[in-house]
Amino acid sequence: MRAIVLSALIVLAGCGPRFETRYSYTAPPESPQSRQCLQGCEWQRQQCLALADNRFALCETEARYEVYECRAEARYRYERCLSRNPDQPENCHYQQLFCQRPVCWRDDRQCGELYRSCYAACGGTVEAETYCVANCDEVPASPAPLASP
C-alpha cells in the first residue's frame, strides 16, 4: 500500500511546474570577526551534511535489514507450509515479492537553511530568487486584481 501511495505521489509531483530557488550571498564587511563567524557557519554546514549522510546510511542499512527479515519470514512460512502439506506443494506460496524495501533519501534541506541564517547573522546578506525549471508552461497566470466597489 505504501508503495502505491509513494508511486502516485511521484507521478503527481511530475505533473505540475517545478521550481528551484537559487541564492546569492554578499559577504559582510571584511574583519577577523566576520571571517571567523563565516568559518563557523561553514563548519556548522559541514557537520549538518555529515549528519544527513549518516542518517541516510542508517536508513539504507535498516531498509536492507527489513527486506532480509521479511524474506527470511516468507521463507520460514513457505517451508512450514511445505512440511504441513507435503502432498500438495502447489498450495504453498513463497511470498518474497511482498517484501517491499523502504525508500531512503538524503535530506539536507535543513543544512542550507541553517547556513543562510548563520551567514545573515554574521552580517552578510542572502538573496533568494525562485525560477521555474520544468513544466513552466503550466504555471497559472496571476489572478486579475479585484475591482473596488
mmCIF file of C-alpha atoms in Angstrom:
data_model
loop_
_atom_site.group_PDB
_atom_site.id
_atom_site.type_symbol
_atom_site.label_atom_id
_atom_site.label_comp_id
_atom_site.label_asym_id
_atom_site.label_seq_id
_atom_site.Cartn_x
_atom_site.Cartn_y
_atom_site.Cartn_z
ATOM 1 C CA MET A 1 0.000 0.000 0.000
ATOM 2 C CA ARG A 2 2.843 2.385 0.916
ATOM 3 C CA ALA A 3 4.484 1.725 -2.452
ATOM 4 C CA ILE A 4 1.269 2.562 -4.318
ATOM 5 C CA VAL A 5 0.848 5.847 -2.447
ATOM 6 C CA LEU A 6 4.529 6.717 -2.996
ATOM 7 C CA SER A 7 4.236 5.911 -6.719
ATOM 8 C CA ALA A 8 1.137 8.094 -7.003
ATOM 9 C CA LEU A 9 2.918 10.975 -5.287
ATOM 10 C CA ILE A 10 5.909 10.669 -7.603
ATOM 11 C CA VAL A 11 3.658 10.667 -10.666
ATOM 12 C CA LEU A 12 1.666 13.647 -9.401
ATOM 13 C CA ALA A 13 4.810 15.536 -8.468
ATOM 14 C CA GLY A 14 5.962 15.300 -12.067
ATOM 15 C CA CYS A 15 2.747 16.798 -13.459
ATOM 16 C CA GLY A 16 2.954 20.453 -12.500
ATOM 17 C CA PRO A 17 5.605 23.124 -12.791
ATOM 18 C CA ARG A 18 8.828 22.607 -10.841
ATOM 19 C CA PHE A 19 10.654 25.485 -9.210
ATOM 20 C CA GLU A 20 14.191 25.928 -7.985
ATOM 21 C CA THR A 21 15.465 28.601 -5.643
ATOM 22 C CA ARG A 22 18.955 29.986 -6.131
ATOM 23 C CA TYR A 23 20.723 32.023 -3.507
ATOM 24 C CA SER A 24 23.251 34.811 -3.875
ATOM 25 C CA TYR A 25 25.498 35.784 -0.987
ATOM 26 C CA THR A 26 27.041 39.168 -0.211
ATOM 27 C CA ALA A 27 29.800 38.906 2.358
ATOM 28 C CA PRO A 28 29.758 41.057 5.483
ATOM 29 C CA PRO A 29 32.363 43.818 5.813
ATOM 30 C CA GLU A 30 35.839 42.262 5.986
ATOM 31 C CA SER A 31 37.110 41.772 9.538
ATOM 32 C CA PRO A 32 38.702 38.964 11.576
ATOM 33 C CA GLN A 33 35.376 38.545 13.434
ATOM 34 C CA SER A 34 33.295 38.211 10.255
ATOM 35 C CA ARG A 35 35.832 35.762 8.772
ATOM 36 C CA GLN A 36 35.693 33.669 11.938
ATOM 37 C CA CYS A 37 31.905 33.863 12.033
ATOM 38 C CA LEU A 38 31.608 32.690 8.395
ATOM 39 C CA GLN A 39 34.069 29.862 9.087
ATOM 40 C CA GLY A 40 31.792 28.824 11.954
ATOM 41 C CA CYS A 41 28.831 28.824 9.540
ATOM 42 C CA GLU A 42 30.740 26.611 7.107
ATOM 43 C CA TRP A 43 31.762 24.246 9.909
ATOM 44 C CA GLN A 44 28.108 24.006 11.019
ATOM 45 C CA ARG A 45 27.043 23.302 7.433
ATOM 46 C CA GLN A 46 29.642 20.555 7.051
ATOM 47 C CA GLN A 47 28.514 18.959 10.335
ATOM 48 C CA CYS A 48 24.888 19.110 9.203
ATOM 49 C CA LEU A 49 25.748 17.492 5.849
ATOM 50 C CA ALA A 50 27.720 14.754 7.622
ATOM 51 C CA LEU A 51 24.714 14.105 9.873
ATOM 52 C CA ALA A 52 22.436 13.902 6.804
ATOM 53 C CA ASP A 53 24.881 11.386 5.270
ATOM 54 C CA ASN A 54 24.835 9.328 8.473
ATOM 55 C CA ARG A 55 21.026 9.346 8.632
ATOM 56 C CA PHE A 56 20.861 8.216 5.003
ATOM 57 C CA ALA A 57 23.389 5.425 5.601
ATOM 58 C CA LEU A 58 21.456 4.266 8.679
ATOM 59 C CA CYS A 59 18.197 4.269 6.722
ATOM 60 C CA GLU A 60 19.823 2.211 3.947
ATOM 61 C CA THR A 61 21.137 -0.312 6.483
ATOM 62 C CA GLU A 62 17.760 -0.582 8.195
ATOM 63 C CA ALA A 63 15.993 -0.929 4.831
ATOM 64 C CA ARG A 64 18.286 -3.790 3.780
ATOM 65 C CA TYR A 65 17.736 -5.486 7.149
ATOM 66 C CA GLU A 66 13.956 -5.060 6.873
ATOM 67 C CA VAL A 67 13.934 -6.762 3.461
ATOM 68 C CA TYR A 68 16.243 -9.517 4.721
ATOM 69 C CA GLU A 69 13.975 -10.089 7.728
ATOM 70 C CA CYS A 70 10.853 -10.114 5.542
ATOM 71 C CA ARG A 71 12.374 -12.616 3.124
ATOM 72 C CA ALA A 72 13.504 -14.846 5.984
ATOM 73 C CA GLU A 73 9.978 -14.796 7.411
ATOM 74 C CA ALA A 74 8.498 -15.564 3.967
ATOM 75 C CA ARG A 75 10.927 -18.466 3.523
ATOM 76 C CA TYR A 76 10.095 -19.791 7.008
ATOM 77 C CA ARG A 77 6.347 -19.686 6.294
ATOM 78 C CA TYR A 78 6.863 -21.375 2.942
ATOM 79 C CA GLU A 79 8.988 -24.163 4.452
ATOM 80 C CA ARG A 80 6.459 -24.655 7.263
ATOM 81 C CA CYS A 81 3.628 -24.881 4.721
ATOM 82 C CA LEU A 82 5.573 -27.455 2.708
ATOM 83 C CA SER A 83 6.202 -29.569 5.810
ATOM 84 C CA ARG A 84 2.472 -29.498 6.645
ATOM 85 C CA ASN A 85 1.369 -30.192 3.058
ATOM 86 C CA PRO A 86 3.994 -32.498 1.535
ATOM 87 C CA ASP A 87 1.476 -33.944 -0.909
ATOM 88 C CA GLN A 88 0.150 -30.540 -2.061
ATOM 89 C CA PRO A 89 3.126 -28.168 -2.525
ATOM 90 C CA GLU A 90 1.092 -26.115 -5.008
ATOM 91 C CA ASN A 91 -0.915 -24.813 -2.023
ATOM 92 C CA CYS A 92 2.242 -23.196 -0.619
ATOM 93 C CA HIS A 93 3.309 -19.839 -1.959
ATOM 94 C CA TYR A 94 6.668 -18.241 -1.425
ATOM 95 C CA GLN A 95 5.647 -14.611 -0.991
ATOM 96 C CA GLN A 96 9.040 -12.952 -1.318
ATOM 97 C CA LEU A 97 7.629 -10.443 -3.792
ATOM 98 C CA PHE A 98 5.694 -8.739 -0.997
ATOM 99 C CA CYS A 99 8.896 -7.697 0.780
ATOM 100 C CA GLN A 100 8.977 -4.012 -0.086
ATOM 101 C CA ARG A 101 12.174 -2.088 0.522
ATOM 102 C CA PRO A 102 11.645 1.223 2.332
ATOM 103 C CA VAL A 103 12.756 4.271 0.350
ATOM 104 C CA CYS A 104 15.626 6.322 1.764
ATOM 105 C CA TRP A 105 16.791 9.741 0.683
ATOM 106 C CA ARG A 106 19.424 12.171 1.856
ATOM 107 C CA ASP A 107 17.560 15.119 3.342
ATOM 108 C CA ASP A 108 19.942 18.036 3.716
ATOM 109 C CA ARG A 109 17.473 20.899 3.176
ATOM 110 C CA GLN A 110 17.836 21.998 6.783
ATOM 111 C CA CYS A 111 21.591 22.460 6.256
ATOM 112 C CA GLY A 112 21.091 25.172 3.651
ATOM 113 C CA GLU A 113 18.532 26.954 5.812
ATOM 114 C CA LEU A 114 20.878 26.893 8.819
ATOM 115 C CA TYR A 115 23.798 28.138 6.726
ATOM 116 C CA ARG A 116 21.826 31.028 5.248
ATOM 117 C CA SER A 117 20.577 32.032 8.694
ATOM 118 C CA CYS A 118 24.097 31.884 10.131
ATOM 119 C CA TYR A 119 25.515 33.827 7.171
ATOM 120 C CA ALA A 120 22.978 36.598 7.722
ATOM 121 C CA ALA A 121 23.687 36.593 11.478
ATOM 122 C CA CYS A 122 27.365 37.212 10.629
ATOM 123 C CA GLY A 123 26.359 40.406 8.831
ATOM 124 C CA GLY A 124 26.156 39.055 5.295
ATOM 125 C CA THR A 125 23.104 39.208 3.085
ATOM 126 C CA VAL A 126 21.383 36.335 1.357
ATOM 127 C CA GLU A 127 19.036 36.923 -1.546
ATOM 128 C CA ALA A 128 16.751 34.231 -2.912
ATOM 129 C CA GLU A 129 15.390 34.053 -6.425
ATOM 130 C CA THR A 130 12.955 31.343 -7.500
ATOM 131 C CA TYR A 131 12.900 30.084 -11.082
ATOM 132 C CA CYS A 132 10.653 27.680 -12.891
ATOM 133 C CA VAL A 133 12.856 24.851 -14.196
ATOM 134 C CA ALA A 134 10.357 22.332 -15.611
ATOM 135 C CA ASN A 135 6.795 22.329 -16.995
ATOM 136 C CA CYS A 136 6.869 26.139 -16.907
ATOM 137 C CA ASP A 137 4.032 26.448 -19.417
ATOM 138 C CA GLU A 138 1.737 25.089 -16.698
ATOM 139 C CA VAL A 139 2.399 27.972 -14.282
ATOM 140 C CA PRO A 140 -1.008 29.523 -13.524
ATOM 141 C CA ALA A 141 -1.427 33.144 -14.519
ATOM 142 C CA SER A 142 -1.708 35.675 -11.724
ATOM 143 C CA PRO A 143 -5.331 36.439 -10.875
ATOM 144 C CA ALA A 144 -6.627 39.805 -12.008
ATOM 145 C CA PRO A 145 -6.923 42.383 -9.217
ATOM 146 C CA LEU A 146 -10.387 42.790 -7.798
ATOM 147 C CA ALA A 147 -12.224 45.942 -8.793
ATOM 148 C CA SER A 148 -13.084 48.336 -5.985
ATOM 149 C CA PRO A 149 -16.817 48.910 -5.380
#
